[in-house]
Tab-separated table of C-alpha atoms in Angstrom:
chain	number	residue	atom	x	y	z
A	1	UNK	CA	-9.062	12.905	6.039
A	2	UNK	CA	-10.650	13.216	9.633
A	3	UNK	CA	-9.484	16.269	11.748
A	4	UNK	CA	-7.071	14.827	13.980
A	5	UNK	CA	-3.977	15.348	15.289
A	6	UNK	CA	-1.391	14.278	17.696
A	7	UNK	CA	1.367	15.931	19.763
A	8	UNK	CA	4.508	15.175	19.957
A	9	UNK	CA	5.151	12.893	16.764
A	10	UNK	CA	8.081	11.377	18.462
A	11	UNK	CA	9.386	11.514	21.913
A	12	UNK	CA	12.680	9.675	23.414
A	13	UNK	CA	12.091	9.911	27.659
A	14	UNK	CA	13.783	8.069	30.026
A	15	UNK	CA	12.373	5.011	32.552
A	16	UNK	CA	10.685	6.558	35.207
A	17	UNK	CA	9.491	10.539	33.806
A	18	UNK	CA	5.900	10.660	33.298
A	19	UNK	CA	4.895	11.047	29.759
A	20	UNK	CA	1.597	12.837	28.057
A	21	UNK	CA	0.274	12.591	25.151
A	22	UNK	CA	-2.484	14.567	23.095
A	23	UNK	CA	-5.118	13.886	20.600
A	24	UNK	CA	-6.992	16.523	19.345
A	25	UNK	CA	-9.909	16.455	16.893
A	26	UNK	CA	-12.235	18.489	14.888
A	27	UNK	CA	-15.055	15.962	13.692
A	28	UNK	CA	-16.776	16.448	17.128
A	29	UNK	CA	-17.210	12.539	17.377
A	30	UNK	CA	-18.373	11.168	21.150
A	31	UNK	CA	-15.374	8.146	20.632
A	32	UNK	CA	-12.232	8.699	21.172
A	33	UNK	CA	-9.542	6.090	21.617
A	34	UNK	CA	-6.020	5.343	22.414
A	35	UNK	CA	-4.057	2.103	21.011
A	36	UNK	CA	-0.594	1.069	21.183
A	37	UNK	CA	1.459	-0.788	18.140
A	38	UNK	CA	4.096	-3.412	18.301
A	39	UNK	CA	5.746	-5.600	16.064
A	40	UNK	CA	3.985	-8.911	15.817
A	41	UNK	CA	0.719	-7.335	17.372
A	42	UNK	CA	-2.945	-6.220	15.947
A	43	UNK	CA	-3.250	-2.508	17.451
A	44	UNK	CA	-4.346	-2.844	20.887
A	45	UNK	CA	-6.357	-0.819	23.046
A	46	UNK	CA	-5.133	1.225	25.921
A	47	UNK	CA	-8.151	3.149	27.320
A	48	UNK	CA	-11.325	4.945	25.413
A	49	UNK	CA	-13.439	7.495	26.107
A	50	UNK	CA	-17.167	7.708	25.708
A	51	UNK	CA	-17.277	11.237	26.312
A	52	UNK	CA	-16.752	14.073	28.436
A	53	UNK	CA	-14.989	12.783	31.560
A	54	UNK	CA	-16.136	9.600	30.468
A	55	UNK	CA	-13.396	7.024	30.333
A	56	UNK	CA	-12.686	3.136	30.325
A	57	UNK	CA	-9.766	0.602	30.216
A	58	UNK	CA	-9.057	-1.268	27.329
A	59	UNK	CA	-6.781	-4.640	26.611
A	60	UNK	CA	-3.874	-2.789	28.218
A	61	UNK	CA	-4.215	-0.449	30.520
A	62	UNK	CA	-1.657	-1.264	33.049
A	63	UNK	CA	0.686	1.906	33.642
A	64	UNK	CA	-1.854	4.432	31.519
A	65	UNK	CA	-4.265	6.807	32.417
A	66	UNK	CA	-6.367	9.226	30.385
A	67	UNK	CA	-8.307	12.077	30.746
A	68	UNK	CA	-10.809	13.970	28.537
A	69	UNK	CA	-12.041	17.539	29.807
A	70	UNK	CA	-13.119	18.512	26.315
A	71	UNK	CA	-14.950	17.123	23.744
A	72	UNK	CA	-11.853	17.393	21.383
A	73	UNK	CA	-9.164	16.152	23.577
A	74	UNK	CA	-7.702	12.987	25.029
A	75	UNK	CA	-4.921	12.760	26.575
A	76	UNK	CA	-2.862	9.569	27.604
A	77	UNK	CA	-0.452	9.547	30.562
A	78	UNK	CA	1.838	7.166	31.203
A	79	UNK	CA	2.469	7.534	34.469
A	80	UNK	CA	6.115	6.513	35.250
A	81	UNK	CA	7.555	4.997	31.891
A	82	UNK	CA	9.221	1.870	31.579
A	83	UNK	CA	11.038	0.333	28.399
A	84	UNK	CA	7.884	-2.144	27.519
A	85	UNK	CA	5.751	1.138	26.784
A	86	UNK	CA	8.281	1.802	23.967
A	87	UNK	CA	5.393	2.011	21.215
A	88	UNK	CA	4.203	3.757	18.434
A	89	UNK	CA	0.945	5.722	19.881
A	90	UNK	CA	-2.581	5.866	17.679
A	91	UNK	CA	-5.271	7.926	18.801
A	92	UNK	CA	-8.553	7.004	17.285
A	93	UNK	CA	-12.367	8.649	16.564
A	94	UNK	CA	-15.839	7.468	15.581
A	95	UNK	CA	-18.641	9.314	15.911
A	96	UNK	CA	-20.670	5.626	17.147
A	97	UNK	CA	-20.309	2.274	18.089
A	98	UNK	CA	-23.063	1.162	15.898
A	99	UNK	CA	-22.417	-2.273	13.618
A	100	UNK	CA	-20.553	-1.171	10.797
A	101	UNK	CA	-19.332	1.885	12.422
A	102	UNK	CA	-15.514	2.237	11.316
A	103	UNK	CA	-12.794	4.112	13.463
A	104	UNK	CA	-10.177	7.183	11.988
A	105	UNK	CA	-6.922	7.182	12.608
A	106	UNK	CA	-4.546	10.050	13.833
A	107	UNK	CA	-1.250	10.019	12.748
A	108	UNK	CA	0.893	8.313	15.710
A	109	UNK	CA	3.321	9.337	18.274
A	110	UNK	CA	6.262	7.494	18.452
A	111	UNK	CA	7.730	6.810	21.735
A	112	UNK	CA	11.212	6.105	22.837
A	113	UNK	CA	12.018	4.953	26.540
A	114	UNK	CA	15.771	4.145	27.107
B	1	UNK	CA	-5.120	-18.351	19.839
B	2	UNK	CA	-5.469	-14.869	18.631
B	3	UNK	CA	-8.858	-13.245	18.072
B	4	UNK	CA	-8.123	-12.592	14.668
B	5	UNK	CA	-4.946	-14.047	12.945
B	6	UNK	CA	-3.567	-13.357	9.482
B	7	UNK	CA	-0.482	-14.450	7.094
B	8	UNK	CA	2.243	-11.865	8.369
B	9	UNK	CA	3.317	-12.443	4.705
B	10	UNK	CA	5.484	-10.737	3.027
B	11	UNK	CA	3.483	-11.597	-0.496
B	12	UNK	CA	5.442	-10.620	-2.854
B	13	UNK	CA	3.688	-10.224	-6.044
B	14	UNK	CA	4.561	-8.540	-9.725
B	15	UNK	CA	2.386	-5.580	-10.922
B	16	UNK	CA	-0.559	-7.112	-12.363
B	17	UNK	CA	-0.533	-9.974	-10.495
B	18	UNK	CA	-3.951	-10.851	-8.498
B	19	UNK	CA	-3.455	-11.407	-4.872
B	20	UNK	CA	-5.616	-12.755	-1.809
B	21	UNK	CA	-5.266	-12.474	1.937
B	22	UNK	CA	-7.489	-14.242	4.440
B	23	UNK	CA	-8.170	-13.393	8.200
B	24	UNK	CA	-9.859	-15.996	10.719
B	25	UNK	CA	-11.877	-14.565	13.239
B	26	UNK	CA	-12.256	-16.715	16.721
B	27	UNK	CA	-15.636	-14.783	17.934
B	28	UNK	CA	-18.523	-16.366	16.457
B	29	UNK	CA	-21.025	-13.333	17.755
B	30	UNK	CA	-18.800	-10.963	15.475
B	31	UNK	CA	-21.106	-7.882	13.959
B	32	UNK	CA	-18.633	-5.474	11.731
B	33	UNK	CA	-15.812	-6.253	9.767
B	34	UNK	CA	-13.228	-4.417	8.059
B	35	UNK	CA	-10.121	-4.437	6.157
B	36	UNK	CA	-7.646	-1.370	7.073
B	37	UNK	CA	-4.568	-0.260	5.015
B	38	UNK	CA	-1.296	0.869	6.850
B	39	UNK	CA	1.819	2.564	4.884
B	40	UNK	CA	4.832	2.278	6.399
B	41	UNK	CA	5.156	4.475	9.481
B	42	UNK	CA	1.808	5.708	8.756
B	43	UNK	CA	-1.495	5.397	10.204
B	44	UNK	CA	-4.347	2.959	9.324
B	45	UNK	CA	-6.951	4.078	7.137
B	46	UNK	CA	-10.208	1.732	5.860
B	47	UNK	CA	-9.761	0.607	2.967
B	48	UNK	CA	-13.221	-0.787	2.880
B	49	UNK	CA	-16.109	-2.587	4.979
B	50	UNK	CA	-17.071	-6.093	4.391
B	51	UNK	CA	-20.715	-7.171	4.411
B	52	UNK	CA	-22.524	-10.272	4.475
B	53	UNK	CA	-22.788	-10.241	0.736
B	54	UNK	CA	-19.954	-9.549	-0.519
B	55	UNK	CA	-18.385	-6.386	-1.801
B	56	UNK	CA	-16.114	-4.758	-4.217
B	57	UNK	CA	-14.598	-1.722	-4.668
B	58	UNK	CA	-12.647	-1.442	-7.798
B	59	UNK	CA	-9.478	-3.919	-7.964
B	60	UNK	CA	-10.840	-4.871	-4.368
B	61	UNK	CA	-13.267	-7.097	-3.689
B	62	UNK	CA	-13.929	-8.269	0.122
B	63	UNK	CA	-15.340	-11.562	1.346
B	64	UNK	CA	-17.382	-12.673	4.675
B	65	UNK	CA	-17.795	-16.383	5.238
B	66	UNK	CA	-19.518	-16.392	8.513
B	67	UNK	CA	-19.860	-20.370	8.744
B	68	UNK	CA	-16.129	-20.606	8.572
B	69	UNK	CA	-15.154	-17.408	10.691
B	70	UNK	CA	-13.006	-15.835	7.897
B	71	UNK	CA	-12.673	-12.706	5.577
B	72	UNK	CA	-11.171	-11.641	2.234
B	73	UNK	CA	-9.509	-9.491	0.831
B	74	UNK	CA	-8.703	-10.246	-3.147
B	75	UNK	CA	-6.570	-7.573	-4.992
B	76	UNK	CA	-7.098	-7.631	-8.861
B	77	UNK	CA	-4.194	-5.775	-11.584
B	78	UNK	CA	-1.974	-5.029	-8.647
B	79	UNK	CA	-0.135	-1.970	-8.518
B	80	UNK	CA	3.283	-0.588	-6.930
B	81	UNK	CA	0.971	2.026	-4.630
B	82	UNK	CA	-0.585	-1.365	-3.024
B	83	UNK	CA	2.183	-1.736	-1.233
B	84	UNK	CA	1.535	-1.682	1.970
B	85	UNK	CA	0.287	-3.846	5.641
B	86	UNK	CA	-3.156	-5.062	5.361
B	87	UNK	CA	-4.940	-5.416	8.589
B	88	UNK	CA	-8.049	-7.082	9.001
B	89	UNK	CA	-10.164	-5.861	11.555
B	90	UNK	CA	-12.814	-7.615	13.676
B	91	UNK	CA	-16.075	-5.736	15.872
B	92	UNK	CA	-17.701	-8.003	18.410
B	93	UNK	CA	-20.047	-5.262	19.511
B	94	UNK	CA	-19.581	-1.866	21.280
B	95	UNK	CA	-16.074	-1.162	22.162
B	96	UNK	CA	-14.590	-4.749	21.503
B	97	UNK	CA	-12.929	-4.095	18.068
B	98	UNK	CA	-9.983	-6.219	17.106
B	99	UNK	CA	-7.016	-5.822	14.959
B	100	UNK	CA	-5.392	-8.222	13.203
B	101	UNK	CA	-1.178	-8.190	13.115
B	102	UNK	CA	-1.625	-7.308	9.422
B	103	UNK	CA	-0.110	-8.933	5.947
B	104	UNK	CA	2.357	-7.334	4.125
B	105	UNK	CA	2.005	-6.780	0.570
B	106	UNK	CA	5.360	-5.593	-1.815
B	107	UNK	CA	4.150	-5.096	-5.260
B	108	UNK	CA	7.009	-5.607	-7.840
B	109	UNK	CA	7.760	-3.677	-11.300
């Protein structure tokens, strides 16, 4: 299994506290990504980061920001949190874009926001 | 219409049975394709990549019908540990990869 982790596996916050989450990795990959999970919905992509202080939104990025000082971590903010962000949380690697380059999985964060 | 749409399911097949899932993909320029295998309250992991040709990997065998936008996914002497979501997953190029909703699979004894 690819070297990553997440932190905190669950969280219940309330509407309105800011909110961090962390990846952390040990492949070294240049990739890094952040997707949300809902019922009814494919995985969808929050923001990604092509490297060091490199950063993009994704699909849904309203309400999220990221940051990556190191190559190893990626954090996702969400910035004042509202019931809709009520998720479950995947961080993702891959060492490429390339065709036929696949992304690994960490194991989630679920998130709570009453 | 989604990007890429599959059969929520539930299939629910006996052990042994042989099973199939398809996935229709809307973006004709698509480059990499994928099908992923979530547990429940777990995270994805690839189960195995699909190419132009075809592939198999054991009881798995994956599809790619380019003409007709769709993939495959065809599960041979199913057993109780392929339970699980199914989720097909689409790469237009770069960052633009897309995941389907998933199909649920419940293998019976």
């Amino acid at each position: 299994d690819a070297g990553i982790t997440q932190s905190p596996r669950h969280k219940v916050t309330e509407t309105g506290t800011p909110v961090t989450l962390r990846c952390h990795q040990t492949e070294n990959h240049r990739y890094m990504y952040w997707y949300r999970q809902d019922p009814g919905h494919g995985l969808r992509l929050i923001h990604y980061s092509y490297g060091v202080k490199d950063t993009d939104k994704g699909e849904v990025s309203d309400g999220y920001s990221v940051s990556r000082s190191k190559t190893e971590d990626f954090l996702l903010t969400l910035e004042s949190a509202t019931s809709s962000q009520t998720s479950v949380y995947f961080c993702a690697i891959s060492p490429s874009t390339g065709v036929g380059e696949t992304q690994y999985f960490g194991p989630g964060t679920r998130l709570l926001v009453l | 219409r989604k990007e890429v749409e599959q059969d929520p399911g539930p299939f629910n097949v006996p052990e042994g049975a042989t099973v199939a899932f398809n996935c229709t993909y809307s973006n004709s320029a698509s480059q990499s394709f994928f099908w992923y295998r979530q547990d429940c309250r777990k995270e994805p992991k690839l189960l195995m990549s699909v190419y132009s040709s075809g592939n198999e990997d054991g009881r798995f065998t994956a599809q790619l019908n380019r003409a007709s936008q769709y993939i495959s996914l065809l599960i041979r002497d199913s057993k109780l540990s392929d339970s699980a979501t199914y989720l097909c997953v689409v790469n237009g190029g770069g960052f633009k990869t897309i995941f389907g909703a998933g199909t649920r699979l419940f293998v019976k004894a």
